[in-house]
Coordinates of C-alpha atoms in Angstrom, one line a residue:
M10 CA 0.0 0.0 0.0
K11 CA 1.1 3.6 -0.7
N12 CA 2.3 5.9 2.0
I13 CA 0.4 8.8 3.5
I14 CA 2.6 11.8 4.4
L15 CA 1.7 14.4 7.1
V16 CA 3.0 17.9 6.7
G17 CA 2.4 21.3 8.4
K18 CA 4.0 24.2 10.1
P19 CA 5.5 23.9 13.7
N20 CA 3.2 24.4 16.7
S21 CA 0.1 23.4 14.7
G22 CA -0.7 20.2 16.5
K23 CA 0.7 18.1 13.7
S24 CA 2.6 15.6 15.8
L25 CA -0.3 15.1 18.2
L26 CA -2.5 14.4 15.2
F27 CA 0.0 11.8 14.0
N28 CA -0.1 10.2 17.5
Q29 CA -3.9 10.0 17.4
L30 CA -4.0 8.6 13.8
T31 CA -1.3 5.9 14.5
G32 CA -1.6 5.3 18.3
M33 CA 2.2 5.9 18.6
R34 CA 3.7 7.6 21.6
Q35 CA 5.7 10.2 19.7
K36 CA 7.0 13.1 21.7
V37 CA 5.1 16.3 21.1
A38 CA 6.7 19.7 21.9
N39 CA 5.4 23.2 21.6
F40 CA 8.4 25.0 20.0
P41 CA 9.8 25.3 16.5
G42 CA 12.2 22.7 15.2
V43 CA 11.6 19.9 17.6
T44 CA 10.8 17.4 14.8
V45 CA 13.9 17.1 12.6
E46 CA 13.5 13.4 11.7
L47 CA 10.8 11.4 9.9
K48 CA 8.5 9.4 12.1
S49 CA 6.3 6.7 10.7
G50 CA 3.5 4.5 12.0
K51 CA 0.7 2.3 10.8
F52 CA -2.6 3.8 9.7
G53 CA -4.8 0.8 8.8
E54 CA -3.0 -0.9 5.8
H55 CA -1.0 2.3 5.1
T56 CA 2.1 3.8 6.5
L57 CA 1.7 7.3 7.8
I58 CA 4.9 9.4 7.8
D59 CA 5.2 12.6 10.0
F60 CA 7.4 15.1 8.2
P61 CA 9.4 17.8 10.0
G62 CA 7.5 21.1 10.4
A63 CA 8.2 24.0 8.1
Y64 CA 6.8 27.5 7.7
S65 CA 7.4 27.7 3.9
L66 CA 9.0 25.9 1.0
S67 CA 11.4 28.8 0.9
T68 CA 13.7 27.7 3.7
L69 CA 15.3 29.9 6.4
S70 CA 16.8 27.3 8.7
R71 CA 18.5 23.9 8.5
D72 CA 15.4 22.1 10.0
E73 CA 13.2 23.7 7.3
E74 CA 15.7 22.7 4.7
I75 CA 15.5 19.1 5.8
A76 CA 11.7 19.2 5.8
V77 CA 11.4 20.7 2.3
E78 CA 14.0 18.3 0.9
K79 CA 12.0 15.4 2.2
I80 CA 8.7 16.8 0.8
H81 CA 10.1 17.2 -2.7
E82 CA 11.5 13.6 -2.5
A83 CA 8.1 12.4 -1.4
M84 CA 6.4 14.2 -4.3
H85 CA 8.6 12.4 -6.8
D86 CA 8.1 9.0 -5.0
D87 CA 5.6 6.7 -6.6
N88 CA 4.9 5.2 -3.2
T89 CA 3.4 8.4 -2.0
G90 CA -0.3 8.2 -2.3
V91 CA -1.8 11.0 -0.1
I92 CA -0.6 14.2 1.4
V93 CA -2.3 15.4 4.6
C94 CA -1.6 19.1 5.3
N95 CA -2.2 20.1 8.9
L96 CA -3.6 23.6 9.4
D97 CA -3.8 25.6 12.6
A98 CA -7.3 26.8 12.8
T99 CA -6.3 29.6 15.3
R100 CA -3.6 31.0 13.0
L101 CA -5.1 30.2 9.6
E102 CA -3.1 32.8 7.6
R103 CA 0.3 31.5 8.7
S104 CA -0.7 27.9 8.1
L105 CA -2.1 28.6 4.7
V106 CA 1.2 30.1 3.4
F107 CA 2.8 26.7 3.6
G108 CA -0.5 24.9 2.9
L109 CA -1.1 26.6 -0.4
Q110 CA 2.5 25.9 -1.5
V111 CA 2.1 22.2 -0.7
R112 CA -1.2 22.2 -2.5
D113 CA 0.4 23.6 -5.7
L114 CA 3.2 21.1 -5.4
A115 CA 0.7 18.2 -5.0
K116 CA -1.2 19.3 -8.1
Q117 CA 2.0 19.6 -10.1
H118 CA 2.9 16.0 -9.2
D119 CA -0.7 14.6 -9.4
K120 CA -0.8 13.7 -5.7
A121 CA -4.0 13.5 -3.6
L122 CA -4.1 16.2 -0.9
V123 CA -6.5 16.9 2.0
F124 CA -6.4 19.5 4.7
A125 CA -6.8 18.7 8.4
L126 CA -8.1 21.9 10.1
N127 CA -6.6 21.2 13.5
M128 CA -7.3 22.9 16.9
I129 CA -11.0 23.4 15.9
D130 CA -11.9 23.2 19.6
E131 CA -9.8 26.4 20.2
V132 CA -11.9 28.1 17.5
G133 CA -15.1 27.2 19.4
R134 CA -13.6 28.7 22.6
F135 CA -13.5 32.1 20.8
S136 CA -17.2 31.7 19.8
H137 CA -16.2 31.3 16.1
Q138 CA -17.2 28.8 13.5
V139 CA -15.5 27.8 10.2
D140 CA -17.6 26.9 7.2
C141 CA -15.4 24.0 6.1
D142 CA -17.5 23.2 3.0
K143 CA -16.9 26.7 1.5
L144 CA -13.3 26.7 2.7
S145 CA -12.9 23.4 0.7
E146 CA -14.2 25.1 -2.4
D147 CA -11.9 28.1 -2.1
L148 CA -8.9 25.8 -1.4
G149 CA -9.7 23.3 -4.1
A150 CA -9.2 20.4 -1.7
A151 CA -11.2 18.7 1.0
V152 CA -11.0 20.3 4.5
F153 CA -11.7 18.2 7.6
P154 CA -12.2 20.0 11.0
V155 CA -10.4 18.1 13.8
S156 CA -9.0 18.5 17.3
A157 CA -6.1 16.2 18.0
K158 CA -6.3 17.2 21.7
T159 CA -10.0 16.6 22.4
L160 CA -10.5 14.0 19.6
V161 CA -13.3 16.1 18.0
G162 CA -13.6 14.9 14.4
I163 CA -10.8 12.4 14.6
H164 CA -13.0 9.3 14.0
E165 CA -14.7 11.0 11.0
F166 CA -11.3 12.0 9.6
K167 CA -9.9 8.5 9.9
L168 CA -12.9 7.1 7.9
A169 CA -12.4 9.9 5.3
L170 CA -8.7 9.4 5.1
N171 CA -9.2 5.7 4.4
E172 CA -11.5 6.6 1.5
V173 CA -9.0 9.1 0.1
A174 CA -6.2 6.5 0.3
S175 CA -8.4 4.0 -1.6
Q176 CA -9.3 6.5 -4.4
P177 CA -6.5 9.1 -4.5
E178 CA -7.2 10.2 -8.0
K179 CA -10.4 11.8 -6.9
Y180 CA -8.6 14.1 -4.4
I181 CA -6.0 15.7 -6.6
P182 CA -6.2 19.5 -5.9
R183 CA -8.5 21.3 -8.4
Q184 CA -6.6 24.6 -8.6
R185 CA -3.3 26.5 -8.0
V186 CA -2.5 30.0 -6.9
P187 CA -2.7 32.2 -10.0
D188 CA 0.6 33.4 -11.4
D189 CA -0.4 37.0 -11.0
D190 CA -1.0 36.5 -7.3
S191 CA 1.0 35.2 -4.4
V192 CA 0.4 32.7 -1.6
F193 CA 0.7 35.5 0.9
N194 CA -2.1 37.5 -0.7
V195 CA -4.3 34.4 -1.1
S196 CA -3.7 33.1 2.4
R197 CA -4.5 36.6 3.8
R198 CA -7.7 36.8 1.9
I199 CA -8.9 33.3 2.8
A200 CA -7.9 33.7 6.5
K201 CA -9.8 37.0 6.7
Q202 CA -12.9 35.4 5.4
Y203 CA -12.8 32.1 7.5
G204 CA -10.3 32.6 10.3
I205 CA -10.5 34.2 13.7
H206 CA -9.5 37.9 13.8
A207 CA -5.9 38.1 15.1
D208 CA -6.7 40.7 17.8
I209 CA -9.1 38.2 19.4
V210 CA -6.6 35.4 19.5
L211 CA -3.8 37.7 20.7
K212 CA -5.7 39.5 23.4
Q213 CA -5.4 36.7 26.0
Q214 CA -1.8 35.8 24.8
N215 CA -0.6 39.4 25.1
T216 CA -2.1 39.8 28.6
I217 CA 0.1 36.9 29.8
D218 CA 3.1 37.9 27.7
S219 CA 3.0 41.4 29.3
F220 CA 4.1 39.7 32.5
L221 CA 6.2 36.8 31.3
L222 CA 8.1 38.9 28.7
N223 CA 8.5 41.9 30.9
S224 CA 12.1 43.0 31.1
V225 CA 12.2 42.7 34.9
L226 CA 9.2 40.5 35.9
G227 CA 9.9 38.1 33.0
G228 CA 13.4 37.5 34.2
V229 CA 12.3 36.9 37.8
A230 CA 9.6 34.5 36.6
F231 CA 12.2 32.7 34.4
F232 CA 14.6 32.1 37.2
S233 CA 11.8 31.1 39.6
I234 CA 10.5 28.6 37.1
M235 CA 14.0 27.1 36.5
F236 CA 14.6 27.0 40.3
V237 CA 11.4 25.1 40.8
L238 CA 12.3 22.8 38.0
F239 CA 15.6 21.7 39.7
Q240 CA 14.1 21.7 43.2
S241 CA 11.4 19.4 42.1
I242 CA 13.8 16.9 40.7
F243 CA 15.0 16.1 44.2
T244 CA 12.1 17.2 46.4
W245 CA 9.2 15.7 44.5
A246 CA 10.9 12.5 43.6
T247 CA 12.1 11.7 47.2
P248 CA 8.9 9.8 48.3
L249 CA 9.0 7.8 45.1
M250 CA 12.7 7.0 45.5
D251 CA 12.1 5.9 49.1
G252 CA 9.3 3.6 47.8
V253 CA 11.5 2.1 45.1
E254 CA 14.3 1.6 47.6
S255 CA 12.0 -0.2 50.0
I256 CA 10.7 -2.4 47.3
I257 CA 14.2 -3.4 46.2
G258 CA 15.2 -4.0 49.8
W259 CA 12.2 -6.2 50.4
L260 CA 12.8 -8.2 47.2
A261 CA 16.4 -8.6 48.0
V262 CA 15.6 -10.1 51.4
A263 CA 12.8 -12.3 50.0
V264 CA 14.8 -13.7 47.2
T265 CA 18.1 -14.3 48.9
S266 CA 16.5 -15.9 52.0
V267 CA 14.9 -18.5 49.8
I268 CA 18.0 -19.4 47.9
G269 CA 20.3 -19.8 50.9
Q270 CA 24.0 -19.1 51.2
G271 CA 26.4 -19.6 48.3
V272 CA 27.7 -18.0 45.1
I273 CA 24.3 -17.5 43.6
N274 CA 23.0 -15.8 46.7
D275 CA 26.1 -13.5 46.7
F276 CA 25.7 -12.7 43.0
L277 CA 22.0 -11.7 43.4
Q278 CA 22.7 -9.7 46.5
D279 CA 25.8 -7.9 45.3
A280 CA 25.5 -7.6 41.5
I281 CA 21.7 -7.5 40.9
F282 CA 20.2 -5.8 44.0
G283 CA 23.4 -4.0 44.9
G284 CA 24.4 -2.8 41.4
L285 CA 21.3 -2.7 39.2
G286 CA 19.0 -2.0 42.2
S287 CA 21.0 1.0 43.2
F288 CA 20.5 2.5 39.7
L289 CA 16.7 1.8 39.6
V290 CA 16.2 3.9 42.8
F291 CA 16.9 7.1 40.8
V292 CA 14.5 6.4 37.9
P293 CA 11.7 8.5 39.6
Q294 CA 13.9 11.6 39.2
I295 CA 14.0 11.0 35.5
M296 CA 10.2 10.9 35.4
V297 CA 9.9 14.2 37.4
L298 CA 12.4 15.9 35.1
T299 CA 10.4 14.8 32.0
L300 CA 7.1 15.9 33.6
I301 CA 8.3 19.4 34.4
I302 CA 9.9 20.0 31.0
G303 CA 6.8 18.5 29.3
L304 CA 4.6 21.0 31.2
L305 CA 6.8 23.9 30.0
E306 CA 6.8 22.6 26.4
D307 CA 3.0 21.9 26.1
S308 CA 2.0 25.2 27.8
G309 CA 3.9 27.3 25.2
Y310 CA 6.4 28.8 27.7
L311 CA 9.6 27.4 26.2
A312 CA 9.4 29.7 23.1
R313 CA 9.0 32.6 25.6
A314 CA 12.0 31.4 27.5
A315 CA 14.0 31.3 24.3
L316 CA 13.0 34.9 23.6
I317 CA 13.9 36.0 27.1
C318 CA 17.3 34.3 26.8
H319 CA 18.2 35.6 23.4
K320 CA 19.8 38.9 24.5
P321 CA 21.9 37.4 27.4
L322 CA 22.9 34.4 25.3
S323 CA 24.0 36.7 22.5
Y324 CA 26.7 38.1 24.8
F325 CA 28.2 34.6 24.9
G326 CA 28.1 34.1 21.1
L327 CA 24.9 32.1 21.1
S328 CA 21.3 32.6 20.0
G329 CA 17.9 32.4 21.7
R330 CA 17.4 29.2 19.8
S331 CA 20.3 27.8 21.7
F332 CA 18.1 27.8 24.8
I333 CA 15.9 24.9 23.6
P334 CA 18.8 22.5 22.9
Y335 CA 20.4 23.6 26.2
L336 CA 17.2 22.8 28.1
S337 CA 16.7 19.5 26.1
G338 CA 20.3 18.6 27.1
H339 CA 19.1 18.4 30.7
A340 CA 17.2 15.3 29.6
C341 CA 19.7 13.8 27.2
A342 CA 22.6 15.3 25.2
I343 CA 22.0 13.2 22.1
P344 CA 18.6 14.7 20.9
A345 CA 19.7 18.1 22.2
I346 CA 22.7 18.1 19.9
M347 CA 20.4 17.1 17.0
A348 CA 17.9 19.9 18.0
A349 CA 20.7 22.4 17.4
R350 CA 20.1 22.0 13.7
T351 CA 17.4 24.7 14.1
I352 CA 20.0 27.4 14.7
E353 CA 20.5 29.3 11.4
S354 CA 24.1 30.4 12.0
P355 CA 26.6 27.6 11.4
R356 CA 29.0 29.1 13.9
K357 CA 26.4 29.4 16.7
R358 CA 25.1 26.0 15.9
L359 CA 28.6 24.5 16.2
I360 CA 29.3 26.3 19.5
T361 CA 25.9 25.2 20.9
M362 CA 26.6 21.5 20.0
M363 CA 30.1 21.7 21.5
T364 CA 28.8 23.1 24.8
I365 CA 25.6 20.9 25.2
P366 CA 27.6 18.1 26.9
L367 CA 28.1 20.5 29.8
M368 CA 24.4 20.5 30.5
S369 CA 23.6 18.1 33.4
C370 CA 21.7 15.3 31.6
S371 CA 19.4 12.8 33.2
A372 CA 22.3 10.2 33.3
R373 CA 24.0 12.5 35.8
L374 CA 21.0 12.5 38.1
P375 CA 21.8 9.2 39.9
V376 CA 25.4 10.4 40.4
Y377 CA 24.3 13.7 41.8
A378 CA 21.5 12.3 43.9
L379 CA 23.9 9.7 45.5
L380 CA 26.7 12.1 46.3
I381 CA 24.3 14.8 47.5
A382 CA 22.6 12.3 49.8
V383 CA 26.1 11.4 51.2
L384 CA 27.4 14.9 51.6
I385 CA 24.4 17.3 52.2
P386 CA 22.1 17.0 55.2
N387 CA 18.4 16.5 54.4
T388 CA 17.4 19.8 55.9
T389 CA 14.1 21.5 54.7
Y390 CA 12.6 24.9 55.0
L391 CA 9.2 26.6 54.4
G392 CA 7.3 23.5 55.5
G393 CA 9.3 21.2 53.2
L394 CA 8.9 23.3 50.0
L395 CA 12.6 24.1 50.0
S396 CA 15.3 21.6 50.8
L397 CA 19.0 22.0 51.1
Q398 CA 19.6 18.9 49.0
G399 CA 17.3 20.4 46.3
T400 CA 19.3 23.6 46.4
A401 CA 22.5 21.7 45.9
F402 CA 20.9 20.1 42.8
F403 CA 20.1 23.6 41.5
V404 CA 23.7 24.7 42.1
L405 CA 25.1 21.8 40.2
Y406 CA 22.9 22.4 37.2
F407 CA 23.6 26.1 37.3
L408 CA 27.3 25.4 37.4
G409 CA 27.0 23.3 34.3
I410 CA 25.2 26.1 32.5
V411 CA 27.8 28.7 33.7
T412 CA 30.7 26.5 32.5
A413 CA 29.0 26.1 29.1
L414 CA 28.6 29.9 28.8
I415 CA 32.3 30.5 29.7
V416 CA 33.4 27.9 27.1
S417 CA 31.0 29.5 24.6
V418 CA 32.8 32.8 25.0
L419 CA 36.2 31.2 24.4
L420 CA 34.9 29.3 21.3
N421 CA 33.2 32.4 20.0
K422 CA 36.4 34.4 20.4
F423 CA 38.5 31.9 18.4
T424 CA 36.0 31.0 15.7
E425 CA 34.5 34.4 14.7
N426 CA 35.0 35.6 11.1
D427 CA 33.7 38.3 8.9
S428 CA 30.9 36.3 7.4
D429 CA 29.3 36.0 10.9
K430 CA 28.7 39.7 11.0
A431 CA 25.9 39.4 8.3
E432 CA 23.9 36.8 10.1
M433 CA 20.1 36.7 9.9
P434 CA 18.1 38.4 12.7
F435 CA 16.6 36.2 15.4
I436 CA 13.0 35.3 14.5
L437 CA 10.8 33.1 16.6
E438 CA 7.1 32.4 16.5
L439 CA 5.3 32.5 19.9
P440 CA 2.7 29.7 20.1
N441 CA -0.6 30.2 21.8
Y442 CA -0.8 29.4 25.5
R443 CA -2.5 26.0 26.0
L444 CA -3.3 23.7 28.8
P445 CA -1.2 20.5 28.5
H446 CA -2.8 17.4 27.2
W447 CA -2.4 15.0 30.1
K448 CA -2.6 11.7 28.4
P449 CA 0.4 12.2 26.0
L450 CA 2.3 13.9 28.8
I451 CA 1.9 11.0 31.2
L452 CA 2.8 8.6 28.4
R453 CA 5.9 10.7 27.7
V454 CA 6.9 10.5 31.4
L455 CA 6.4 6.7 31.5
T456 CA 8.2 6.3 28.1
S457 CA 11.2 8.3 29.4
A458 CA 11.6 6.1 32.4
K459 CA 11.3 2.9 30.2
Q460 CA 13.8 4.2 27.6
F461 CA 16.2 5.2 30.4
I462 CA 16.0 1.8 31.9
R463 CA 16.2 0.1 28.5
R464 CA 19.2 2.2 27.4
A465 CA 21.2 2.1 30.7
G466 CA 19.9 -1.1 32.3
P467 CA 21.7 -3.7 30.0
V468 CA 25.0 -1.8 30.3
I469 CA 24.8 -1.5 34.0
F470 CA 23.8 -5.2 34.3
M471 CA 26.8 -6.3 32.2
V472 CA 29.2 -3.9 34.1
S473 CA 27.8 -5.1 37.5
V474 CA 28.3 -8.8 36.5
V475 CA 31.9 -8.1 35.3
I476 CA 32.7 -6.1 38.4
W477 CA 31.1 -8.6 40.7
F478 CA 33.1 -11.5 39.1
L479 CA 36.4 -9.6 39.3
G480 CA 35.7 -8.4 42.8
Y481 CA 34.4 -11.8 44.1
F482 CA 37.2 -14.0 42.9
P483 CA 39.6 -15.6 43.5
S484 CA 39.0 -15.7 47.2
S485 CA 35.1 -16.0 47.1
E486 CA 35.0 -14.8 50.7
H487 CA 34.0 -11.1 50.3
D488 CA 37.7 -10.2 50.4
L489 CA 37.7 -7.3 48.0
Q490 CA 41.3 -6.4 48.8
G491 CA 42.4 -9.8 47.5
S492 CA 40.3 -9.8 44.3
Y493 CA 41.2 -9.4 40.7
L494 CA 39.4 -6.1 40.7
S495 CA 41.6 -4.9 43.5
M496 CA 44.7 -5.8 41.5
L497 CA 43.4 -3.7 38.6
G498 CA 42.3 -0.9 40.9
Q499 CA 45.7 -0.6 42.6
W500 CA 47.2 -0.1 39.2
I501 CA 45.0 2.9 38.3
E502 CA 44.7 4.3 41.9
P503 CA 47.6 6.8 41.5
V504 CA 45.6 8.6 38.9
F505 CA 42.7 9.3 41.3
E506 CA 44.5 9.4 44.6
P507 CA 45.3 13.2 44.2
L508 CA 41.5 13.7 44.1
G509 CA 41.2 12.0 47.5
L510 CA 39.5 8.9 45.9
D511 CA 40.6 5.3 46.3
W512 CA 40.7 2.6 43.5
R513 CA 37.0 1.7 43.9
Y514 CA 35.9 5.2 42.8
G515 CA 38.5 5.1 40.0
V516 CA 37.1 1.8 38.6
A517 CA 33.5 3.3 38.8
I518 CA 34.7 6.4 36.9
L519 CA 36.4 4.5 34.2
V520 CA 33.4 2.2 33.5
S521 CA 31.0 5.1 33.5
F522 CA 32.4 6.2 30.2
L523 CA 29.9 3.7 28.7
A524 CA 27.1 5.7 30.4
R525 CA 27.4 8.1 33.4
E526 CA 24.8 6.3 35.4
V527 CA 26.9 3.2 35.5
F528 CA 29.0 4.9 38.2
V529 CA 26.2 4.2 40.7
G530 CA 25.7 0.6 39.7
A531 CA 29.5 0.0 39.8
L532 CA 29.8 1.4 43.3
G533 CA 26.7 -0.5 44.4
T534 CA 28.3 -3.7 43.3
L535 CA 31.7 -2.8 44.9
F536 CA 30.1 -1.8 48.3
G537 CA 27.7 -4.7 48.1
I538 CA 30.6 -7.2 47.9
E539 CA 32.5 -5.5 50.7
G540 CA 29.4 -5.0 52.9
A541 CA 27.8 -8.4 52.2
D542 CA 25.1 -8.4 54.9
E543 CA 24.5 -4.6 55.2
N544 CA 21.5 -2.7 53.8
I545 CA 21.6 -3.8 50.2
A546 CA 19.8 -0.7 48.7
G547 CA 21.3 1.8 51.0
L548 CA 24.4 2.7 49.0
A549 CA 24.5 6.3 50.4
E550 CA 24.7 5.0 53.9
N551 CA 27.5 2.6 53.0
I552 CA 29.5 5.3 51.4
Q553 CA 29.0 7.6 54.4
A554 CA 30.1 4.8 56.7
D555 CA 33.2 4.3 54.5
G556 CA 34.2 7.9 55.3
L557 CA 34.2 9.7 51.9
T558 CA 35.6 13.2 52.8
L559 CA 33.7 16.4 51.9
G560 CA 36.5 17.6 49.6
A561 CA 36.7 14.4 47.7
G562 CA 33.0 14.1 47.4
L563 CA 32.6 17.7 46.1
G564 CA 35.5 17.2 43.7
L565 CA 33.8 14.1 42.4
L566 CA 30.6 16.1 41.8
I567 CA 32.5 18.8 40.0
F568 CA 34.2 16.1 37.9
Y569 CA 30.8 14.7 36.7
V570 CA 29.4 18.2 36.1
I571 CA 32.2 18.9 33.5
A572 CA 33.5 15.5 32.2
L573 CA 32.1 14.1 28.9
Q574 CA 31.5 10.6 30.3
C575 CA 29.3 9.2 27.5
V576 CA 30.5 7.4 24.4
A577 CA 27.1 7.8 22.7
T578 CA 27.4 11.6 23.0
V579 CA 30.9 11.5 21.5
A580 CA 29.5 9.5 18.6
T581 CA 26.6 11.9 18.1
L582 CA 29.0 14.9 18.1
K583 CA 31.1 13.2 15.4
G584 CA 28.0 12.6 13.3
E585 CA 26.6 16.1 13.6
T586 CA 29.9 18.0 13.2
G587 CA 31.4 15.6 10.7
S588 CA 34.7 15.7 12.6
K589 CA 36.4 13.1 14.8
K590 CA 38.8 15.8 15.8
I591 CA 36.1 17.9 17.4
A592 CA 34.4 15.0 19.1
W593 CA 37.4 13.4 20.7
G594 CA 39.0 16.8 21.3
L595 CA 36.0 17.8 23.4
F596 CA 36.2 14.4 25.3
A597 CA 39.9 15.0 26.1
G598 CA 39.5 18.7 26.8
Y599 CA 36.5 18.4 29.1
G600 CA 38.1 15.4 30.8
L601 CA 41.2 17.4 31.6
L602 CA 39.2 20.4 32.8
A603 CA 37.1 18.2 35.0
Y604 CA 40.1 16.5 36.6
T605 CA 41.8 19.8 37.2
S606 CA 38.7 21.4 38.7
A607 CA 38.1 18.3 40.9
F608 CA 41.7 18.5 42.1
I609 CA 41.4 22.1 43.1
V610 CA 38.0 21.6 44.9
S611 CA 39.2 18.5 46.7
H612 CA 42.1 20.4 48.2
I613 CA 40.1 23.6 49.1
F614 CA 37.6 21.6 51.1

């Protein structure tokens, strides 16, 4: 069966419509440039492909260029049967500029095309109605009113789309924009006749923006929101973490008591519950981080944050568009580096990609949480709303951002050339404020946890098994000092001894290059072997009892703030920059900077 392709401008509900049509759990974000790859899913017997968003076939940015290239390829592809063009009913004129261009392209290539007039529920909220039959006549193609958020018209659209796909020749557009006119004039005329007046839509938006974009109050609101974001990662997740820790501890006792003493018991206790279990305790923090960022995305605030940050970021050689990859980098550096494609300036795009690894990604969360629990007392203020440990989290994230900005200044100084002085102005569309759609948001949170476990779990399991084997043998009597691992550790210990760390931390740091979160699992296995009958899931308590000094602990935290301890990120940098030299140069440079900073901090404290 032939493919159905879905196109439209950013912030028009296109990706959410794709989810509703296919049942897939694709991420939906409310800012330009989030979709830079093709997503496909099954729609009945057909394959539905979600194309990257674009404002026009005349491209301005790299992500639009990718979208337009793929659209032209699809038009020439015999496997393309139907084009679905998604329109934003609340901003009809802006959507029609791209929609009319796609319609003309479809007619030129004899492809069937239909329009999905999305967000029709928002139109009703403004007491407005759209005559879709007359709009279809004016556009020369069928128009179907839908709401991907409330599911209004979705069932009818599915039935109609199946009919279109079975008889595409009947849905080839009937007309094109006259040569003596332009898509801008036609879209303005049609939007004026059928769409909501712009002043009605903008009235509510401008009221909120007058506060959030105010030069003083907007900045205060921004820092307050960011502070709540990082506070919530620790404070909100603590009850869930305690619950997971209790479950793991209960399972450990239940399973090991049935098996009895022996090698298998020790393996389950030390490697599985001590190593893998110590990592699972921190999964709730990943879920909370995803939830808060999702709320900011879906509400429309992220685009405002990018606008607020444009001027201060420009002092560091960056763009307001760098904010979105930077914030995305707090979840994972890999998609954040890819999201930097939306930055028009090649130099600013490169600087952004090179500094994204300094954002504290979710893989660092288990490391931060473990060491903060060891070093910082669990003191709360304002009735538990503010915690000292949560504040420490904020400081670590803030330190990563500050380091990235300092590095950006240095990179900007050494890479600036004359061509950069003629760069395009910063242009960003501000989407409407909307209440989040809870179902995809919750699915996104659950999916992030599942993907985090799926990505890191197998690696941590393998590392835990290898570390357990090397640490358990040849003595088999919980004698870590006489193990193979100790022999290896003693060899590398001189490297980490200046930081106040013994060989166990050195081994954990080395293996965490596979994935930063492996550090927790590796230590969990090492302390599990050494502490045999102690609290299996209480790794923080075991480290405290072992006597990790404040200076060494803070130095270790600083090391993980700066070090590029992720082979997947190095590979992504190589792919996006096209340079091995840049990718491995950053790995070596950030590693040296991290070691030096950790050395200084460990000796100050």
